[in-house]
PDB file of C-alpha atoms in Angstrom:
ATOM      1  CA  UNK A   1      26.546   6.170  -0.640  1.00  0.00           C
ATOM      2  CA  UNK A   2      22.903   8.179  -1.672  1.00  0.00           C
ATOM      3  CA  UNK A   3      20.319   8.118   0.753  1.00  0.00           C
ATOM      4  CA  UNK A   4      16.953   6.770  -0.473  1.00  0.00           C
ATOM      5  CA  UNK A   5      14.304   8.912  -0.914  1.00  0.00           C
ATOM      6  CA  UNK A   6      11.498   9.426   1.827  1.00  0.00           C
ATOM      7  CA  UNK A   7       8.467   7.388   1.292  1.00  0.00           C
ATOM      8  CA  UNK A   8       5.813   9.046  -0.656  1.00  0.00           C
ATOM      9  CA  UNK A   9       2.221   9.733  -0.360  1.00  0.00           C
ATOM     10  CA  UNK A  10      -0.771  10.906  -2.273  1.00  0.00           C
ATOM     11  CA  UNK A  11      -2.991  13.329  -0.048  1.00  0.00           C
ATOM     12  CA  UNK A  12      -6.759  14.042  -0.563  1.00  0.00           C
ATOM     13  CA  UNK A  13      -8.031  17.466  -0.418  1.00  0.00           C
ATOM     14  CA  UNK A  14      -9.596  17.214   2.814  1.00  0.00           C
ATOM     15  CA  UNK A  15      -6.430  16.062   4.426  1.00  0.00           C
ATOM     16  CA  UNK A  16      -4.929  19.192   3.116  1.00  0.00           C
ATOM     17  CA  UNK A  17      -7.259  21.136   4.609  1.00  0.00           C
ATOM     18  CA  UNK A  18      -6.730  19.384   7.920  1.00  0.00           C
ATOM     19  CA  UNK A  19      -3.081  20.277   7.773  1.00  0.00           C
ATOM     20  CA  UNK A  20      -2.999  23.807   6.063  1.00  0.00           C
ATOM     21  CA  UNK A  21      -6.478  25.242   7.211  1.00  0.00           C
ATOM     22  CA  UNK A  22      -7.706  23.539  10.372  1.00  0.00           C
ATOM     23  CA  UNK A  23      -4.175  23.136  11.797  1.00  0.00           C
ATOM     24  CA  UNK A  24      -5.462  19.879  13.021  1.00  0.00           C
ATOM     25  CA  UNK A  25      -3.266  17.809  15.380  1.00  0.00           C
ATOM     26  CA  UNK A  26      -3.842  14.514  13.550  1.00  0.00           C
ATOM     27  CA  UNK A  27      -2.445  16.113  10.179  1.00  0.00           C
ATOM     28  CA  UNK A  28       1.101  14.971  11.369  1.00  0.00           C
ATOM     29  CA  UNK A  29       1.826  14.176   7.907  1.00  0.00           C
ATOM     30  CA  UNK A  30       2.083  18.026   7.435  1.00  0.00           C
ATOM     31  CA  UNK A  31       4.785  17.958   9.685  1.00  0.00           C
ATOM     32  CA  UNK A  32       6.683  14.995   7.845  1.00  0.00           C
ATOM     33  CA  UNK A  33       6.292  16.623   4.715  1.00  0.00           C
ATOM     34  CA  UNK A  34       7.917  19.883   5.937  1.00  0.00           C
ATOM     35  CA  UNK A  35      10.964  18.040   7.797  1.00  0.00           C
ATOM     36  CA  UNK A  36      11.236  15.983   4.605  1.00  0.00           C
ATOM     37  CA  UNK A  37      10.482  12.731   5.581  1.00  0.00           C
ATOM     38  CA  UNK A  38       7.609  12.146   3.827  1.00  0.00           C
ATOM     39  CA  UNK A  39       7.283  13.377  -0.251  1.00  0.00           C
ATOM     40  CA  UNK A  40       3.798  14.726  -1.091  1.00  0.00           C
ATOM     41  CA  UNK A  41       3.187  13.623  -4.878  1.00  0.00           C
ATOM     42  CA  UNK A  42       0.517  15.560  -6.580  1.00  0.00           C
ATOM     43  CA  UNK A  43      -1.167  16.518 -10.042  1.00  0.00           C
ATOM     44  CA  UNK A  44      -1.883  19.878 -11.420  1.00  0.00           C
ATOM     45  CA  UNK A  45      -5.589  18.899 -10.950  1.00  0.00           C
ATOM     46  CA  UNK A  46      -5.292  18.316  -7.722  1.00  0.00           C
ATOM     47  CA  UNK A  47      -4.051  22.034  -6.860  1.00  0.00           C
ATOM     48  CA  UNK A  48      -6.854  23.485  -9.040  1.00  0.00           C
ATOM     49  CA  UNK A  49      -9.278  21.454  -6.621  1.00  0.00           C
ATOM     50  CA  UNK A  50      -7.426  22.991  -3.752  1.00  0.00           C
ATOM     51  CA  UNK A  51      -7.606  26.542  -5.079  1.00  0.00           C
ATOM     52  CA  UNK A  52     -11.530  26.476  -5.782  1.00  0.00           C
ATOM     53  CA  UNK A  53     -12.292  24.864  -2.485  1.00  0.00           C
ATOM     54  CA  UNK A  54      -9.915  27.562  -0.387  1.00  0.00           C
ATOM     55  CA  UNK A  55     -11.421  30.297  -2.059  1.00  0.00           C
ATOM     56  CA  UNK A  56     -15.235  28.835  -1.796  1.00  0.00           C
ATOM     57  CA  UNK A  57     -17.696  30.574   0.655  1.00  0.00           C
ATOM     58  CA  UNK A  58     -18.078  27.400   2.703  1.00  0.00           C
ATOM     59  CA  UNK A  59     -14.663  28.060   3.969  1.00  0.00           C
ATOM     60  CA  UNK A  60     -14.788  31.559   4.979  1.00  0.00           C
ATOM     61  CA  UNK A  61     -15.548  30.976   8.606  1.00  0.00           C
ATOM     62  CA  UNK A  62     -11.923  29.650   8.775  1.00  0.00           C
ATOM     63  CA  UNK A  63     -10.380  32.513   6.988  1.00  0.00           C
ATOM     64  CA  UNK A  64      -8.202  30.103   4.794  1.00  0.00           C
ATOM     65  CA  UNK A  65      -4.898  31.854   3.489  1.00  0.00           C
ATOM     66  CA  UNK A  66      -4.558  31.144  -0.137  1.00  0.00           C
ATOM     67  CA  UNK A  67      -1.090  32.439   0.021  1.00  0.00           C
ATOM     68  CA  UNK A  68      -0.034  29.482   2.649  1.00  0.00           C
ATOM     69  CA  UNK A  69      -1.709  27.017   0.510  1.00  0.00           C
ATOM     70  CA  UNK A  70       0.550  28.566  -2.587  1.00  0.00           C
ATOM     71  CA  UNK A  71       3.344  28.746  -0.723  1.00  0.00           C
ATOM     72  CA  UNK A  72       2.963  24.652   0.583  1.00  0.00           C
ATOM     73  CA  UNK A  73       2.374  23.862  -2.915  1.00  0.00           C
ATOM     74  CA  UNK A  74       5.467  25.634  -4.580  1.00  0.00           C
ATOM     75  CA  UNK A  75       7.525  24.313  -1.453  1.00  0.00           C
ATOM     76  CA  UNK A  76       6.472  20.757  -0.762  1.00  0.00           C
ATOM     77  CA  UNK A  77       4.637  19.327  -3.450  1.00  0.00           C
ATOM     78  CA  UNK A  78       5.983  17.223  -6.040  1.00  0.00           C
ATOM     79  CA  UNK A  79       3.693  17.954  -8.854  1.00  0.00           C
ATOM     80  CA  UNK A  80       3.535  15.013 -11.663  1.00  0.00           C
ATOM     81  CA  UNK A  81       2.780  16.851 -14.701  1.00  0.00           C
ATOM     82  CA  UNK A  82       3.341  13.414 -16.790  1.00  0.00           C
ATOM     83  CA  UNK A  83      -0.290  11.910 -18.140  1.00  0.00           C
ATOM     84  CA  UNK A  84      -1.378   9.516 -15.037  1.00  0.00           C
ATOM     85  CA  UNK A  85      -3.387   6.456 -16.754  1.00  0.00           C
ATOM     86  CA  UNK A  86      -6.334   5.343 -15.203  1.00  0.00           C
ATOM     87  CA  UNK A  87      -6.374   2.402 -12.839  1.00  0.00           C
ATOM     88  CA  UNK A  88      -8.553  -0.551 -12.366  1.00  0.00           C
ATOM     89  CA  UNK A  89      -9.967   0.251  -8.889  1.00  0.00           C
ATOM     90  CA  UNK A  90     -12.734   2.567  -9.679  1.00  0.00           C
ATOM     91  CA  UNK A  91     -13.654   5.009  -7.010  1.00  0.00           C
ATOM     92  CA  UNK A  92     -17.609   5.312  -6.373  1.00  0.00           C
ATOM     93  CA  UNK A  93     -16.889   9.290  -6.220  1.00  0.00           C
ATOM     94  CA  UNK A  94     -15.424  10.181  -9.656  1.00  0.00           C
ATOM     95  CA  UNK A  95     -14.312  13.256  -7.950  1.00  0.00           C
ATOM     96  CA  UNK A  96     -11.466  11.470  -5.953  1.00  0.00           C
ATOM     97  CA  UNK A  97     -10.722   9.104  -8.857  1.00  0.00           C
ATOM     98  CA  UNK A  98      -7.636  11.272  -9.676  1.00  0.00           C
ATOM     99  CA  UNK A  99      -6.154  10.500  -5.994  1.00  0.00           C
ATOM    100  CA  UNK A 100      -6.285   6.478  -6.459  1.00  0.00           C
ATOM    101  CA  UNK A 101      -5.257   6.844 -10.118  1.00  0.00           C
ATOM    102  CA  UNK A 102      -2.153   8.769  -9.076  1.00  0.00           C
ATOM    103  CA  UNK A 103      -1.148   6.808  -6.115  1.00  0.00           C
ATOM    104  CA  UNK A 104      -1.204   3.334  -7.769  1.00  0.00           C
ATOM    105  CA  UNK A 105       0.301   4.655 -11.134  1.00  0.00           C
ATOM    106  CA  UNK A 106       3.291   6.426  -9.246  1.00  0.00           C
ATOM    107  CA  UNK A 107       3.509   3.281  -6.553  1.00  0.00           C
ATOM    108  CA  UNK A 108       3.365   5.547  -3.526  1.00  0.00           C
ATOM    109  CA  UNK A 109       3.493   4.366  -0.047  1.00  0.00           C
ATOM    110  CA  UNK A 110       0.241   6.155   1.304  1.00  0.00           C
ATOM    111  CA  UNK A 111      -3.125   7.486   0.327  1.00  0.00           C
ATOM    112  CA  UNK A 112      -4.044   9.696   3.017  1.00  0.00           C
ATOM    113  CA  UNK A 113      -7.688  10.420   2.952  1.00  0.00           C
ATOM    114  CA  UNK A 114     -10.594  10.955   5.232  1.00  0.00           C
ATOM    115  CA  UNK A 115     -13.000  10.330   2.445  1.00  0.00           C
ATOM    116  CA  UNK A 116     -15.178   7.295   2.638  1.00  0.00           C
ATOM    117  CA  UNK A 117     -15.108   6.605  -1.137  1.00  0.00           C
ATOM    118  CA  UNK A 118     -11.270   6.117  -1.040  1.00  0.00           C
ATOM    119  CA  UNK A 119     -11.178   4.233   2.122  1.00  0.00           C
ATOM    120  CA  UNK A 120     -13.482   1.566   0.936  1.00  0.00           C
ATOM    121  CA  UNK A 121     -10.920   0.814  -1.678  1.00  0.00           C
ATOM    122  CA  UNK A 122      -8.185   0.222   0.924  1.00  0.00           C
ATOM    123  CA  UNK A 123      -8.696  -3.758   0.787  1.00  0.00           C
ATOM    124  CA  UNK A 124      -8.217  -3.887  -2.920  1.00  0.00           C
ATOM    125  CA  UNK A 125      -5.334  -1.386  -2.890  1.00  0.00           C
ATOM    126  CA  UNK A 126      -3.206  -3.431  -0.464  1.00  0.00           C
ATOM    127  CA  UNK A 127      -1.922  -6.198  -3.055  1.00  0.00           C
ATOM    128  CA  UNK A 128      -0.432  -3.279  -4.970  1.00  0.00           C
ATOM    129  CA  UNK A 129       1.648  -1.886  -1.956  1.00  0.00           C
ATOM    130  CA  UNK A 130      -0.790   0.954  -1.677  1.00  0.00           C
ATOM    131  CA  UNK A 131      -1.850   1.587   1.830  1.00  0.00           C
ATOM    132  CA  UNK A 132      -5.183   3.949   2.027  1.00  0.00           C
ATOM    133  CA  UNK A 133      -5.680   5.144   5.473  1.00  0.00           C
ATOM    134  CA  UNK A 134      -6.422   8.188   7.461  1.00  0.00           C
ATOM    135  CA  UNK A 135      -4.228  10.809   8.397  1.00  0.00           C
ATOM    136  CA  UNK A 136      -4.816   9.771  12.309  1.00  0.00           C
ATOM    137  CA  UNK A 137      -4.300   5.953  11.384  1.00  0.00           C
ATOM    138  CA  UNK A 138      -0.761   6.948   9.264  1.00  0.00           C
ATOM    139  CA  UNK A 139       0.116   8.725  12.492  1.00  0.00           C
ATOM    140  CA  UNK A 140      -0.788   5.823  14.690  1.00  0.00           C
ATOM    141  CA  UNK A 141       1.347   3.344  12.310  1.00  0.00           C
ATOM    142  CA  UNK A 142       4.308   6.146  12.106  1.00  0.00           C
ATOM    143  CA  UNK A 143       4.256   6.198  16.446  1.00  0.00           C
ATOM    144  CA  UNK A 144       4.211   1.932  16.163  1.00  0.00           C
ATOM    145  CA  UNK A 145       6.845   1.827  13.734  1.00  0.00           C
ATOM    146  CA  UNK A 146       9.306   4.325  15.404  1.00  0.00           C
ATOM    147  CA  UNK A 147       8.785   2.636  18.753  1.00  0.00           C
ATOM    148  CA  UNK A 148       9.432  -0.629  16.767  1.00  0.00           C
ATOM    149  CA  UNK A 149      12.838   0.652  15.569  1.00  0.00           C
ATOM    150  CA  UNK A 150      13.883   2.072  18.906  1.00  0.00           C
ATOM    151  CA  UNK A 151      13.095  -1.434  20.572  1.00  0.00           C
ATOM    152  CA  UNK A 152      15.263  -3.166  18.079  1.00  0.00           C
ATOM    153  CA  UNK A 153      18.193  -0.956  18.431  1.00  0.00           C
ATOM    154  CA  UNK A 154      17.819  -1.110  22.303  1.00  0.00           C
ATOM    155  CA  UNK A 155      20.507  -3.217  23.587  1.00  0.00           C
ATOM    156  CA  UNK A 156      19.314  -6.487  24.827  1.00  0.00           C
ATOM    157  CA  UNK A 157      19.972  -7.920  28.500  1.00  0.00           C
ATOM    158  CA  UNK A 158      22.443 -10.783  28.275  1.00  0.00           C
ATOM    159  CA  UNK A 159      22.583 -13.341  30.919  1.00  0.00           C
ATOM    160  CA  UNK A 160      25.569 -14.237  32.539  1.00  0.00           C
ATOM    161  CA  UNK A 161      26.318 -18.049  34.098  1.00  0.00           C
TER     162      UNK A 161
END
């Protein structure tokens, strides 16, 4: 019997920065990607955006490691090179439209973002099965799910007459 693939996520640029540059503990999704319990789905356009941002002077104070970014992409990103059709949900920030388009087109489980324009789409995306949430909210949900699974597997006390 073949194991089901792990759930997948589209991750916006700021969340990737939290993981790969700022080493934010709230970016637990990065550890999930690294250990194979979460698949990171992306496009070549997303990689180009990340490269531009990593090389920008605005990040120079953090000394982003471009080699680390490239290695992370090569090792963990499942790069979708197929054409991604536009979706009916429109993001108010055209630069972020690619994230919602990919997430809906590929039926991923989560779109992880801290971007307000994308987070505003959460309620409208929910009926499709896509959960748009912050990395911190994702981490909380995963902890609650793990606890519920543990509780479900815990033996229950039986009463004796």
